[in-house]
Short mmCIF file of C-alpha atoms in Angstrom, two decimals:
data_model
loop_
_atom_site.label_atom_id
_atom_site.label_comp_id
_atom_site.label_asym_id
_atom_site.label_seq_id
_atom_site.Cartn_x
_atom_site.Cartn_y
_atom_site.Cartn_z
CA UNK Y 1 29.93 -29.36 50.59
CA UNK Y 2 30.23 -31.78 47.61
CA UNK Y 3 26.57 -32.84 48.02
CA UNK Y 4 25.40 -29.21 48.02
CA UNK Y 5 27.52 -28.53 44.94
CA UNK Y 6 26.04 -31.47 43.01
CA UNK Y 7 22.49 -30.51 44.07
CA UNK Y 8 23.09 -26.98 42.81
CA UNK Y 9 24.59 -28.27 39.58
CA UNK Y 10 21.64 -30.63 39.04
CA UNK Y 11 19.13 -27.87 39.67
CA UNK Y 12 20.95 -25.63 37.20
CA UNK Y 13 20.99 -28.37 34.58
CA UNK Y 14 17.26 -29.02 35.01
CA UNK Y 15 16.52 -25.30 34.76
CA UNK Y 16 18.60 -25.00 31.60
CA UNK Y 17 16.88 -28.06 30.10
CA UNK Y 18 13.41 -26.63 30.80
CA UNK Y 19 14.39 -23.26 29.35
CA UNK Y 20 15.67 -24.86 26.13
CA UNK Y 21 12.56 -27.04 25.80
CA UNK Y 22 10.31 -24.05 26.39
CA UNK Y 23 12.15 -22.08 23.71
CA UNK Y 24 11.86 -24.96 21.26
CA UNK Y 25 8.16 -25.30 22.04
CA UNK Y 26 7.67 -21.56 21.57
CA UNK Y 27 9.43 -21.66 18.20
CA UNK Y 28 7.30 -24.61 17.20
CA UNK Y 29 4.12 -22.80 18.19
CA UNK Y 30 5.26 -19.68 16.34
CA UNK Y 31 5.53 -21.75 13.16
CA UNK Y 32 2.18 -23.49 13.58
CA UNK Y 33 -0.43 -22.36 11.07
CA UNK Y 34 -4.06 -23.33 11.43
CA UNK Y 35 -5.75 -23.09 8.04
CA UNK Y 36 -9.51 -22.67 7.73
CA UNK Y 37 -10.56 -22.45 4.10
CA UNK Y 38 -13.86 -20.90 3.08
CA UNK Y 39 -14.99 -19.67 -0.32
CA UNK Y 40 -13.13 -16.39 0.11
CA UNK Y 41 -10.92 -16.43 3.21
CA UNK Y 42 -7.98 -18.54 4.35
CA UNK Y 43 -7.58 -18.02 8.11
CA UNK Y 44 -4.24 -18.43 9.87
CA UNK Y 45 -3.75 -18.23 13.65
CA UNK Y 46 -0.19 -17.25 14.51
CA UNK Y 47 1.60 -16.55 17.75
CA UNK Y 48 3.11 -13.07 18.04
CA UNK Y 49 6.66 -12.47 19.24
CA UNK Y 50 7.06 -10.69 22.54
CA UNK Y 51 7.47 -6.95 21.92
CA UNK Y 52 10.89 -5.52 22.63
CA UNK Y 53 10.26 -1.83 21.89
CA UNK Y 54 7.51 0.66 22.64
CA UNK Y 55 6.68 2.07 19.20
CA UNK Y 56 3.19 0.99 18.15
CA UNK Y 57 1.23 1.79 15.01
CA UNK Y 58 -1.88 3.49 16.42
CA UNK Y 59 -4.18 2.38 19.22
CA UNK Y 60 -2.04 1.11 22.11
CA UNK Y 61 -4.35 -1.61 23.44
CA UNK Y 62 -2.76 -4.92 24.38
CA UNK Y 63 -5.36 -7.14 22.73
CA UNK Y 64 -5.67 -9.64 19.92
CA UNK Y 65 -5.99 -8.34 16.38
CA UNK Y 66 -6.16 -9.52 12.79
CA UNK Y 67 -4.33 -8.68 9.58
CA UNK Y 68 -6.10 -9.26 6.29
CA UNK Y 69 -3.55 -10.08 3.57
CA UNK Y 70 -4.34 -9.95 -0.13
CA UNK Y 71 -2.65 -9.42 -3.49
CA UNK Y 72 -5.35 -6.96 -4.57
CA UNK Y 73 -8.55 -5.46 -3.20
CA UNK Y 74 -10.27 -6.97 -6.24
CA UNK Y 75 -9.08 -10.44 -5.23
CA UNK Y 76 -11.87 -12.34 -3.48
CA UNK Y 77 -9.37 -14.61 -1.75
CA UNK Y 78 -7.64 -13.34 1.37
CA UNK Y 79 -5.46 -14.58 4.19
CA UNK Y 80 -6.40 -13.71 7.75
CA UNK Y 81 -3.54 -13.62 10.26
CA UNK Y 82 -4.60 -13.61 13.92
CA UNK Y 83 -2.28 -12.36 16.67
CA UNK Y 84 -2.92 -12.55 20.43
CA UNK Y 85 -0.60 -9.62 21.23
CA UNK Y 86 1.23 -6.76 19.46
CA UNK Y 87 3.50 -7.99 16.67
CA UNK Y 88 6.26 -6.26 14.74
CA UNK Y 89 5.89 -5.42 11.07
CA UNK Y 90 8.68 -7.83 10.11
CA UNK Y 91 6.82 -10.75 11.70
CA UNK Y 92 3.60 -9.85 9.93
CA UNK Y 93 5.50 -9.67 6.63
CA UNK Y 94 7.26 -12.97 7.34
CA UNK Y 95 3.97 -14.70 8.13
CA UNK Y 96 2.39 -13.23 5.01
CA UNK Y 97 5.29 -14.37 2.80
CA UNK Y 98 5.09 -17.88 4.25
CA UNK Y 99 1.42 -18.21 3.34
CA UNK Y 100 0.82 -16.02 0.30
CA UNK Y 101 1.07 -18.98 -2.06
CA UNK Y 102 -2.33 -20.04 -0.67
CA UNK Y 103 -3.90 -17.20 -2.66
CA UNK Y 104 -5.02 -17.16 -6.25
CA UNK Y 105 -4.45 -13.94 -8.16
CA UNK Y 106 -7.13 -11.47 -9.11
CA UNK Y 107 -8.22 -11.67 -12.75
CA UNK Y 108 -6.16 -8.66 -13.88
CA UNK Y 109 -2.99 -10.03 -12.24
CA UNK Y 110 -0.99 -12.36 -14.44
CA UNK Y 111 2.00 -13.55 -12.40
CA UNK Y 112 1.68 -16.62 -10.16
CA UNK Y 113 1.26 -15.88 -6.47
CA UNK Y 114 4.68 -16.25 -4.84
CA UNK Y 115 6.79 -14.35 -2.35
CA UNK Y 116 9.35 -13.92 -5.14
CA UNK Y 117 6.83 -11.94 -7.17
CA UNK Y 118 5.80 -9.45 -4.49
CA UNK Y 119 6.27 -5.89 -5.73
CA UNK Y 120 7.54 -4.43 -2.48
CA UNK Y 121 7.47 -0.84 -3.77
CA UNK Y 122 3.70 -1.15 -4.03
CA UNK Y 123 3.13 -3.06 -0.77
CA UNK Y 124 0.83 -1.13 1.54
CA UNK Y 125 -0.84 -1.23 4.96
CA UNK Y 126 -4.31 0.25 5.31
CA UNK Y 127 -6.29 1.28 8.37
CA UNK Y 128 -9.69 1.09 6.70
CA UNK Y 129 -11.68 1.44 3.49
CA UNK Y 130 -12.85 3.72 2.00
CA UNK Y 131 -10.78 6.82 2.64
CA UNK Y 132 -12.78 9.38 4.70
CA UNK Y 133 -12.14 12.12 2.08
CA UNK Y 134 -13.11 10.06 -0.94
CA UNK Y 135 -16.75 11.13 -1.16
CA UNK Y 136 -15.82 14.76 -0.53
CA UNK Y 137 -13.46 14.78 -3.53
CA UNK Y 138 -16.06 13.07 -5.72
CA UNK Y 139 -18.64 15.65 -4.65
CA UNK Y 140 -16.23 18.51 -5.43
CA UNK Y 141 -15.57 17.15 -8.91
CA UNK Y 142 -19.29 16.74 -9.56
CA UNK Y 143 -19.94 20.35 -8.52
CA UNK Y 144 -17.05 21.55 -10.67
CA UNK Y 145 -18.46 19.63 -13.65
CA UNK Y 146 -21.84 21.29 -13.12
CA UNK Y 147 -20.24 24.74 -12.98
CA UNK Y 148 -18.24 24.15 -16.18
CA UNK Y 149 -21.35 22.83 -17.92
CA UNK Y 150 -23.22 26.03 -17.04
CA UNK Y 151 -20.30 28.02 -18.47
CA UNK Y 152 -20.48 26.11 -21.73
CA UNK Y 153 -17.29 24.17 -21.10
CA UNK Y 154 -18.65 20.79 -22.10
CA UNK Y 155 -15.30 19.06 -22.65
CA UNK Y 156 -14.03 20.02 -19.19
CA UNK Y 157 -17.37 19.16 -17.58
CA UNK Y 158 -17.38 15.64 -19.05
CA UNK Y 159 -13.74 15.10 -18.05
CA UNK Y 160 -14.48 16.06 -14.43
CA UNK Y 161 -17.45 13.67 -14.35
CA UNK Y 162 -15.37 10.83 -15.79
CA UNK Y 163 -12.62 11.50 -13.25
CA UNK Y 164 -15.17 11.47 -10.41
CA UNK Y 165 -16.59 8.16 -11.66
CA UNK Y 166 -13.11 6.66 -11.98
CA UNK Y 167 -12.16 7.69 -8.44
CA UNK Y 168 -15.44 6.25 -7.19
CA UNK Y 169 -14.48 2.87 -8.67
CA UNK Y 170 -10.96 2.86 -7.22
CA UNK Y 171 -10.13 1.09 -3.96
CA UNK Y 172 -8.88 4.03 -1.90
CA UNK Y 173 -8.28 3.49 1.79
CA UNK Y 174 -6.52 5.20 4.66
CA UNK Y 175 -2.93 4.15 4.02
CA UNK Y 176 -0.16 3.97 6.60
CA UNK Y 177 2.91 5.38 4.90
CA UNK Y 178 5.68 3.17 6.23
CA UNK Y 179 8.38 1.21 4.33
CA UNK Y 180 7.41 -2.44 3.85
CA UNK Y 181 10.32 -3.92 1.92
CA UNK Y 182 10.90 -7.05 4.00
CA UNK Y 183 14.70 -7.09 3.57
CA UNK Y 184 14.91 -3.52 4.90
CA UNK Y 185 12.32 -3.81 7.66
CA UNK Y 186 13.88 -6.85 9.31
CA UNK Y 187 17.31 -5.20 9.71
CA UNK Y 188 16.26 -1.62 10.46
CA UNK Y 189 14.49 -1.24 13.81
CA UNK Y 190 13.35 2.33 13.11
CA UNK Y 191 10.99 1.10 10.37
CA UNK Y 192 9.86 -2.01 12.24
CA UNK Y 193 7.18 -0.75 14.67
CA UNK Y 194 4.69 -2.78 16.65
CA UNK Y 195 1.20 -3.29 15.28
CA UNK Y 196 -1.66 -3.83 17.73
CA UNK Y 197 -4.92 -3.49 15.80
CA UNK Y 198 -6.74 -4.71 12.69
CA UNK Y 199 -5.17 -3.69 9.37
CA UNK Y 200 -5.25 -4.71 5.71
CA UNK Y 201 -1.94 -5.61 4.03
CA UNK Y 202 -1.77 -5.54 0.23
CA UNK Y 203 1.16 -7.42 -1.33
CA UNK Y 204 0.74 -7.00 -5.09
CA UNK Y 205 2.74 -8.61 -7.88
CA UNK Y 206 4.66 -6.29 -10.16
CA UNK Y 207 2.15 -4.29 -12.25
CA UNK Y 208 2.53 -3.70 -15.99
CA UNK Y 209 0.55 -0.48 -16.25
CA UNK Y 210 0.24 2.96 -14.71
CA UNK Y 211 -2.67 5.37 -14.45
CA UNK Y 212 -2.87 8.73 -16.25
CA UNK Y 213 -5.62 10.98 -14.86
CA UNK Y 214 -6.60 14.58 -14.24
CA UNK Y 215 -7.05 17.19 -16.99
CA UNK Y 216 -7.40 14.56 -19.71
CA UNK Y 217 -10.49 13.45 -21.62
CA UNK Y 218 -10.76 10.37 -19.40
CA UNK Y 219 -8.51 8.48 -16.98
CA UNK Y 220 -6.54 5.76 -18.72
CA UNK Y 221 -4.37 2.79 -17.75
CA UNK Y 222 -1.37 2.71 -20.08
CA UNK Y 223 1.40 0.14 -20.45
CA UNK Y 224 4.47 0.85 -18.35
CA UNK Y 225 7.75 1.01 -20.24
CA UNK Y 226 11.23 1.32 -18.83
CA UNK Y 227 12.95 4.71 -19.05
CA UNK Y 228 9.79 6.51 -20.22
CA UNK Y 229 9.05 9.90 -18.66
CA UNK Y 230 5.77 11.71 -18.05
CA UNK Y 231 5.67 13.32 -21.49
CA UNK Y 232 5.93 9.92 -23.14
CA UNK Y 233 2.84 8.71 -21.28
CA UNK Y 234 0.88 11.94 -21.85
CA UNK Y 235 1.12 11.34 -25.60
CA UNK Y 236 -1.22 8.38 -25.08
CA UNK Y 237 -4.12 10.50 -23.75
CA UNK Y 238 -6.14 13.50 -24.92
CA UNK Y 239 -5.12 16.57 -22.90
CA UNK Y 240 -7.67 19.26 -22.09
CA UNK Y 241 -7.19 22.91 -23.04
CA UNK Y 242 -7.18 23.93 -19.36
CA UNK Y 243 -4.47 21.47 -18.34
CA UNK Y 244 -1.34 22.59 -16.50
CA UNK Y 245 1.40 22.72 -19.15
CA UNK Y 246 4.39 23.04 -16.81
CA UNK Y 247 4.39 20.09 -14.41
CA UNK Y 248 2.59 16.87 -13.54
CA UNK Y 249 2.23 15.14 -10.22
CA UNK Y 250 3.67 11.62 -10.15
CA UNK Y 251 2.47 9.41 -7.32
CA UNK Y 252 4.93 6.55 -7.05
CA UNK Y 253 3.62 3.13 -5.90
CA UNK Y 254 4.93 3.71 -2.35
CA UNK Y 255 2.76 6.84 -2.10
CA UNK Y 256 5.63 9.27 -2.52
CA UNK Y 257 4.53 12.34 -4.51
CA UNK Y 258 6.84 14.05 -7.00
CA UNK Y 259 6.41 16.90 -9.47
CA UNK Y 260 7.93 16.22 -12.89
CA UNK Y 261 8.46 19.08 -15.39
CA UNK Y 262 6.83 18.60 -18.80
CA UNK Y 263 7.31 21.97 -20.56
CA UNK Y 264 9.82 22.06 -23.43
CA UNK Y 265 11.97 24.62 -21.57
CA UNK Y 266 12.28 22.59 -18.34
CA UNK Y 267 11.81 19.05 -19.55
CA UNK Y 268 14.03 16.63 -17.62
CA UNK Y 269 13.98 12.86 -17.31
CA UNK Y 270 12.66 11.32 -14.10
CA UNK Y 271 11.92 7.63 -13.76
CA UNK Y 272 8.36 6.50 -13.11
CA UNK Y 273 7.75 3.10 -11.51
CA UNK Y 274 5.16 0.59 -12.70
CA UNK Y 275 1.89 1.03 -10.84
CA UNK Y 276 2.41 4.79 -10.47
CA UNK Y 277 -0.20 7.48 -11.11
CA UNK Y 278 0.48 10.47 -13.35
CA UNK Y 279 -1.87 13.30 -12.45
CA UNK Y 280 -2.11 16.27 -14.80
CA UNK Y 281 -3.59 19.20 -12.91
CA UNK Y 282 -6.41 21.51 -13.97
CA UNK Y 283 -5.42 25.17 -14.42
CA UNK Y 284 -7.55 28.35 -14.24
CA UNK Y 285 -9.79 26.86 -11.57
CA UNK Y 286 -12.67 28.80 -9.95
CA UNK Y 287 -11.83 30.21 -6.52
CA UNK Y 288 -14.02 27.69 -4.70
CA UNK Y 289 -12.07 24.82 -6.28
CA UNK Y 290 -8.50 26.15 -6.22
CA UNK Y 291 -7.24 23.30 -4.02
CA UNK Y 292 -8.96 20.44 -5.82
CA UNK Y 293 -5.78 19.27 -7.58
CA UNK Y 294 -3.96 18.84 -4.27
CA UNK Y 295 -6.97 17.10 -2.73
CA UNK Y 296 -7.15 14.61 -5.60
CA UNK Y 297 -3.41 13.90 -5.40
CA UNK Y 298 -3.56 13.36 -1.63
CA UNK Y 299 -6.45 10.98 -2.17
CA UNK Y 300 -4.84 9.02 -5.01
CA UNK Y 301 -1.68 8.34 -3.02
CA UNK Y 302 -3.92 6.19 -0.82
CA UNK Y 303 -4.97 4.02 -3.76
CA UNK Y 304 -4.74 0.26 -3.24
CA UNK Y 305 -3.82 -2.23 -5.91
#
């Protein structure tokens, strides 16, 4: 009886020891980063945590995938995170934070690359580039410009062409609209889904400008200032005669779209975050183009830093 007891106890101790060692080894592997530096890409191979829930962003295949991490789509340097199995958003963010200091900033970004400088409001996941509706919107604007030119509306025609050219130069992808603030994601399971396929993650530093576009002479990046509203920024551009004079669309950096009143009789203060887009709509549009403002706004909320 005593011999059987001690054999059982020994077996249990050995099993516990092996379990602990396996867990330590797993944690060690999870922290291992293999760095392969090329002229433009730093590649990191990371082990994914075992999934504990069923929510998955998109495909559903249990296969390896990669996440491209960058501070800006104009930044030639990127981090590539490789996962052998589905991984949760919080792990992808954690791995990105741990390695983002490997990146240099793009030329227009002035803060040093550090996890402390990530502007989480503007962080974004993208399925692919470019957005599938991008060329359609550009084509619509070009046709509208041609129509206005034929009607003798030269100012409006040139503005539409300049807006089309500006949109063409923007990095606009198919964005996944999900919260990415790391402190929130890691404690709130409802915003921490599994990822199982290739994505691009943009973790920008805090911007110092915002974009004003739409029914203005030309799109313009203007300096962001605290507690300034839409009317304050519109004073820095030339507004067209066919501009909407009641409201503007404000696309916040997280992709959330708001309408801010600008008329003297309904003017109220609403905060606008750095990196936002203020879109002033065209009014009196031809019937064939009566939804172009909404199409442009829906496209611009997919803009990448």
